[in-house]
Short mmCIF file of C-alpha atoms in Angstrom, two decimals:
data_model
loop_
_atom_site.label_atom_id
_atom_site.label_comp_id
_atom_site.label_asym_id
_atom_site.label_seq_id
_atom_site.Cartn_x
_atom_site.Cartn_y
_atom_site.Cartn_z
CA MET I 277 -41.82 16.70 -30.03
CA ALA I 278 -39.49 14.04 -28.14
CA PHE I 279 -41.00 14.18 -24.75
CA ILE I 280 -39.51 12.42 -21.48
CA ARG I 281 -40.24 11.82 -17.63
CA LEU I 282 -38.77 14.16 -15.29
CA ASP I 283 -36.96 11.29 -13.17
CA LYS I 284 -35.27 10.44 -16.34
CA LEU I 285 -34.03 13.53 -17.37
CA LEU I 286 -32.98 14.18 -13.93
CA SER I 287 -31.25 10.73 -13.83
CA GLN I 288 -29.71 10.87 -17.04
CA ARG I 289 -27.13 13.83 -16.18
CA GLY I 290 -24.97 10.43 -14.00
CA GLU I 291 -25.20 12.05 -10.55
CA TYR I 292 -28.10 10.48 -9.74
CA SER I 293 -30.25 7.13 -10.09
CA ARG I 294 -33.78 7.03 -10.84
CA SER I 295 -34.91 6.68 -7.14
CA GLU I 296 -32.82 9.62 -6.27
CA ALA I 297 -34.01 11.71 -8.65
CA GLY I 298 -37.42 10.96 -7.79
CA LYS I 299 -36.90 11.77 -3.92
CA LEU I 300 -35.34 15.19 -5.52
CA ILE I 301 -38.14 15.85 -7.54
CA ARG I 302 -41.46 14.70 -4.77
CA SER I 303 -38.50 17.25 -2.38
CA GLY I 304 -40.06 20.43 -4.44
CA ALA I 305 -36.30 20.74 -5.47
CA VAL I 306 -37.23 20.70 -9.14
CA THR I 307 -39.09 23.76 -11.49
CA VAL I 308 -39.98 23.08 -14.82
CA GLY I 309 -41.07 26.23 -16.45
CA GLY I 310 -40.59 28.12 -13.61
CA GLN I 311 -43.46 25.71 -12.06
CA THR I 312 -42.37 23.69 -8.85
CA VAL I 313 -43.06 20.13 -10.13
CA CYS I 314 -43.44 17.60 -7.44
CA ASP I 315 -44.24 14.19 -9.57
CA PRO I 316 -41.64 11.74 -10.86
CA ALA I 317 -43.72 10.68 -13.76
CA HIS I 318 -44.39 14.28 -15.24
CA LYS I 319 -43.72 14.14 -19.06
CA LEU I 320 -41.75 17.19 -20.53
CA GLU I 321 -40.41 18.54 -23.94
CA PRO I 322 -36.64 19.44 -22.73
CA GLN I 323 -35.69 21.00 -25.80
CA THR I 324 -38.69 23.85 -25.03
CA GLU I 325 -39.17 23.49 -21.31
CA THR I 326 -36.68 24.87 -18.65
CA VAL I 327 -35.56 22.60 -16.10
CA LEU I 328 -33.91 23.68 -12.80
CA LEU I 329 -33.02 21.69 -9.89
CA ASN I 330 -32.04 23.85 -6.98
CA GLY I 331 -31.51 26.83 -9.17
CA SER I 332 -29.21 25.32 -11.46
CA PRO I 333 -30.22 24.00 -15.36
CA VAL I 334 -30.83 20.38 -15.99
CA GLU I 335 -30.36 19.71 -19.66
CA ASP I 336 -30.80 16.16 -21.43
CA GLU I 337 -27.51 15.61 -22.80
CA PRO I 338 -26.11 12.59 -24.16
CA PHE I 339 -22.55 13.01 -22.52
CA GLN I 340 -20.97 13.08 -19.34
CA TYR I 341 -17.65 15.27 -18.32
CA ILE I 342 -16.62 15.17 -14.67
CA LEU I 343 -14.18 16.41 -13.04
CA PHE I 344 -12.70 14.38 -9.98
CA HIS I 345 -9.70 14.84 -7.31
CA LYS I 346 -8.54 11.67 -7.51
CA PRO I 347 -6.78 10.96 -4.22
CA ALA I 348 -3.73 8.86 -3.63
CA GLY I 349 -3.19 5.35 -3.54
CA ILE I 350 -6.34 4.69 -5.76
CA LEU I 351 -6.05 2.93 -9.44
CA THR I 352 -6.95 4.90 -12.71
CA ALA I 353 -8.52 2.07 -13.94
CA ALA I 354 -12.44 0.71 -15.03
CA ARG I 355 -12.12 -1.98 -12.41
CA ASP I 356 -9.24 -4.20 -10.28
CA SER I 357 -10.11 -7.14 -8.11
CA ARG I 358 -7.44 -6.66 -5.71
CA ALA I 359 -7.23 -2.31 -5.25
CA GLN I 360 -9.70 0.33 -5.46
CA THR I 361 -10.13 2.21 -8.41
CA VAL I 362 -11.60 5.55 -9.24
CA MET I 363 -14.57 3.87 -10.67
CA ASP I 364 -15.13 2.84 -7.00
CA LEU I 365 -15.69 6.26 -5.54
CA LEU I 366 -18.03 7.30 -8.16
CA PRO I 367 -21.57 7.18 -7.86
CA VAL I 368 -23.85 3.95 -9.19
CA ALA I 369 -25.59 6.47 -11.61
CA LEU I 370 -22.50 7.48 -13.38
CA ARG I 371 -20.65 4.09 -13.52
CA ARG I 372 -24.15 3.41 -15.47
CA ARG I 373 -23.65 5.81 -18.04
CA ASN I 374 -20.31 4.78 -19.14
CA VAL I 375 -18.22 7.42 -18.10
CA MET I 376 -14.31 6.52 -18.16
CA PRO I 377 -11.09 8.35 -17.00
CA VAL I 378 -9.61 10.65 -19.88
CA GLY I 379 -5.71 9.67 -19.30
CA ARG I 380 -4.41 8.01 -15.90
CA LEU I 381 -3.04 9.10 -13.44
CA ASP I 382 -0.20 7.02 -11.11
CA LYS I 383 -1.55 5.39 -8.09
CA ASP I 384 0.50 7.66 -6.29
CA THR I 385 0.03 11.09 -7.92
CA THR I 386 -3.12 13.38 -7.10
CA GLY I 387 -5.33 15.81 -8.54
CA LEU I 388 -7.40 16.89 -11.60
CA LEU I 389 -8.65 13.15 -13.50
CA LEU I 390 -11.23 14.38 -16.12
CA LEU I 391 -13.81 11.43 -16.82
CA THR I 392 -16.68 11.51 -19.46
CA ASN I 393 -18.43 8.83 -22.01
CA ASP I 394 -17.37 11.29 -25.36
CA GLY I 395 -14.74 9.00 -27.14
CA VAL I 396 -14.12 11.50 -29.45
CA LEU I 397 -13.28 14.29 -26.91
CA ALA I 398 -11.26 11.64 -24.77
CA HIS I 399 -9.63 10.78 -27.82
CA GLN I 400 -8.35 14.73 -29.19
CA LEU I 401 -6.89 15.68 -25.40
CA LEU I 402 -4.84 12.96 -25.31
CA SER I 403 -3.50 13.35 -28.82
CA PRO I 404 -0.12 14.94 -28.64
CA LYS I 405 -1.44 16.81 -31.76
CA ARG I 406 -3.72 18.78 -30.41
CA HIS I 407 -1.31 20.55 -27.68
CA VAL I 408 -3.46 19.99 -24.83
CA VAL I 409 -1.28 21.10 -21.60
CA LYS I 410 -1.60 19.25 -18.65
CA GLU I 411 0.01 20.84 -16.03
CA TYR I 412 1.92 19.01 -12.84
CA LEU I 413 3.20 20.25 -9.20
CA ALA I 414 6.10 17.64 -7.99
CA THR I 415 8.37 17.79 -5.57
CA VAL I 416 11.93 16.18 -6.21
CA ASP I 417 14.45 15.04 -4.00
CA GLY I 418 17.03 17.48 -4.99
CA PRO I 419 18.08 20.71 -6.37
CA LEU I 420 17.22 21.58 -9.50
CA THR I 421 18.82 23.76 -12.13
CA PRO I 422 18.79 25.89 -15.02
CA GLU I 423 20.18 23.52 -17.18
CA ASP I 424 17.11 21.17 -15.97
CA VAL I 425 15.03 23.50 -17.33
CA THR I 426 16.86 23.78 -21.04
CA ALA I 427 16.77 20.00 -21.11
CA PHE I 428 13.16 20.10 -20.63
CA SER I 429 12.72 22.24 -23.23
CA GLU I 430 14.39 20.82 -25.62
CA GLY I 431 12.93 17.61 -25.10
CA LEU I 432 14.35 14.81 -22.84
CA VAL I 433 15.67 11.83 -24.68
CA LEU I 434 14.34 8.69 -22.42
CA SER I 435 14.70 4.72 -23.25
CA ASP I 436 11.73 4.08 -25.64
CA PHE I 437 11.09 7.46 -27.23
CA THR I 438 11.90 11.40 -26.95
CA ALA I 439 9.67 13.25 -24.67
CA LYS I 440 8.48 16.56 -26.29
CA PRO I 441 9.63 19.76 -25.59
CA ALA I 442 8.17 20.54 -21.81
CA GLU I 443 8.03 24.08 -19.41
CA LEU I 444 9.64 23.37 -16.08
CA MET I 445 9.66 26.05 -13.81
CA ILE I 446 11.62 26.01 -10.43
CA LEU I 447 9.80 26.89 -7.39
CA THR I 448 12.04 26.55 -4.80
CA GLY I 449 16.03 25.38 -4.70
CA LYS I 450 17.49 24.28 -1.40
CA GLN I 451 19.29 20.94 -0.80
CA GLY I 452 16.85 18.82 0.60
CA GLU I 453 13.33 18.66 -1.17
CA ASN I 454 12.67 20.55 -4.42
CA SER I 455 9.04 22.19 -5.89
CA ALA I 456 8.42 22.82 -9.51
CA LEU I 457 6.06 23.46 -11.64
CA VAL I 458 5.84 21.38 -15.13
CA ARG I 459 3.46 21.43 -18.37
CA VAL I 460 3.64 18.63 -20.88
CA THR I 461 1.63 18.37 -24.08
CA GLU I 462 1.73 14.25 -23.79
CA GLY I 463 1.17 11.94 -21.61
CA LYS I 464 3.42 8.79 -21.84
CA TYR I 465 3.54 5.94 -18.70
CA HIS I 466 5.15 7.68 -16.01
CA GLN I 467 6.83 10.53 -18.24
CA VAL I 468 6.96 12.84 -15.48
CA LYS I 469 8.40 10.71 -13.47
CA ARG I 470 10.83 9.56 -15.82
CA MET I 471 11.87 13.22 -17.30
CA PHE I 472 13.05 14.11 -13.78
CA ALA I 473 14.91 10.80 -13.45
CA ALA I 474 16.81 11.47 -16.66
CA CYS I 475 17.83 14.89 -14.51
CA GLY I 476 19.07 12.92 -12.22
CA ARG I 477 15.93 13.55 -9.65
CA GLN I 478 13.60 11.42 -8.38
CA VAL I 479 10.00 12.54 -7.77
CA LEU I 480 7.94 12.26 -4.40
CA THR I 481 4.85 13.66 -4.96
CA LEU I 482 3.11 14.78 -7.96
CA HIS I 483 -0.09 16.55 -8.19
CA ARG I 484 -1.97 17.37 -11.15
CA GLN I 485 -3.59 20.74 -10.88
CA ALA I 486 -4.86 21.46 -14.56
CA PHE I 487 -5.67 19.81 -17.74
CA GLY I 488 -6.12 22.61 -20.36
CA PRO I 489 -8.28 25.11 -19.60
CA LEU I 490 -9.59 22.72 -16.47
CA ARG I 491 -8.53 23.58 -12.63
CA LEU I 492 -9.23 21.63 -9.76
CA ASP I 493 -10.99 23.54 -7.57
CA ILE I 494 -12.48 20.85 -5.47
CA ALA I 495 -11.62 18.29 -2.22
CA VAL I 496 -9.64 15.63 -2.39
CA GLY I 497 -12.12 12.72 -3.45
CA GLN I 498 -14.75 14.75 -4.73
CA TYR I 499 -16.13 15.17 -8.05
CA ARG I 500 -18.57 17.76 -9.97
CA ALA I 501 -20.10 18.06 -13.66
CA LEU I 502 -17.98 20.83 -15.61
CA SER I 503 -20.27 23.88 -16.25
CA MET I 504 -21.25 24.71 -20.14
CA GLU I 505 -18.46 27.26 -20.34
CA GLU I 506 -15.96 24.35 -18.93
CA ARG I 507 -17.14 22.63 -21.69
CA THR I 508 -17.27 24.30 -24.63
CA ALA I 509 -13.42 25.46 -23.45
CA LEU I 510 -12.53 22.05 -23.09
CA HIS I 511 -13.49 21.47 -26.86
CA ALA I 512 -11.98 24.44 -28.53
CA ALA I 513 -8.86 23.50 -26.48
CA THR I 514 -8.85 20.38 -28.75
CA GLN I 515 -8.71 22.78 -31.80
CA GLY I 516 -5.07 24.22 -31.08
#
């Protein structure tokens, strides 16, 4: 049997440092096998003993899967000497687990960003061959037409590549700003903005509200670990 210290088990989730995990344990927030344990050095066998933190299961997992609500004005990068990055907004404990963004959102784009240290899954999610849908809410500087919907569905020819067929759903249709829902299965640099530009429209705001089976359900700047059900659904989405 492989035994592990209780504080190490909690810190391996990436949400807490070793010292923060120790404080949680000493506060009585952790149970092992139904019994409250207040000793951070307590050793257990995670495969056979159930550990709960505030009533939620804690598992010894090699990978972390984090859903983050990216604010505007933040770079999707590991580090930058001149600008704040999404990694700067995550706790040190998570950064130590080497979680990285899966794909990128432009600096001014908001919404759902997935971070993980599961490189295989990240590669699969980003592969256009897997057809994992990314859903965006966009506002543009003028009216959209049924011809634009058709153009998106047929695949727009851009300067350096032809975008795969995408779904465009017009939500409002006025002379001023208009909103639309866009679903794409690839994510090249500035792709959604360039697709609208090919239709003669400038994107004013862009917000990603879904990535495969994941939907954004937290406030701007917040993050949370994916549930087991979400992780299972995410892996299943790459098999399509």
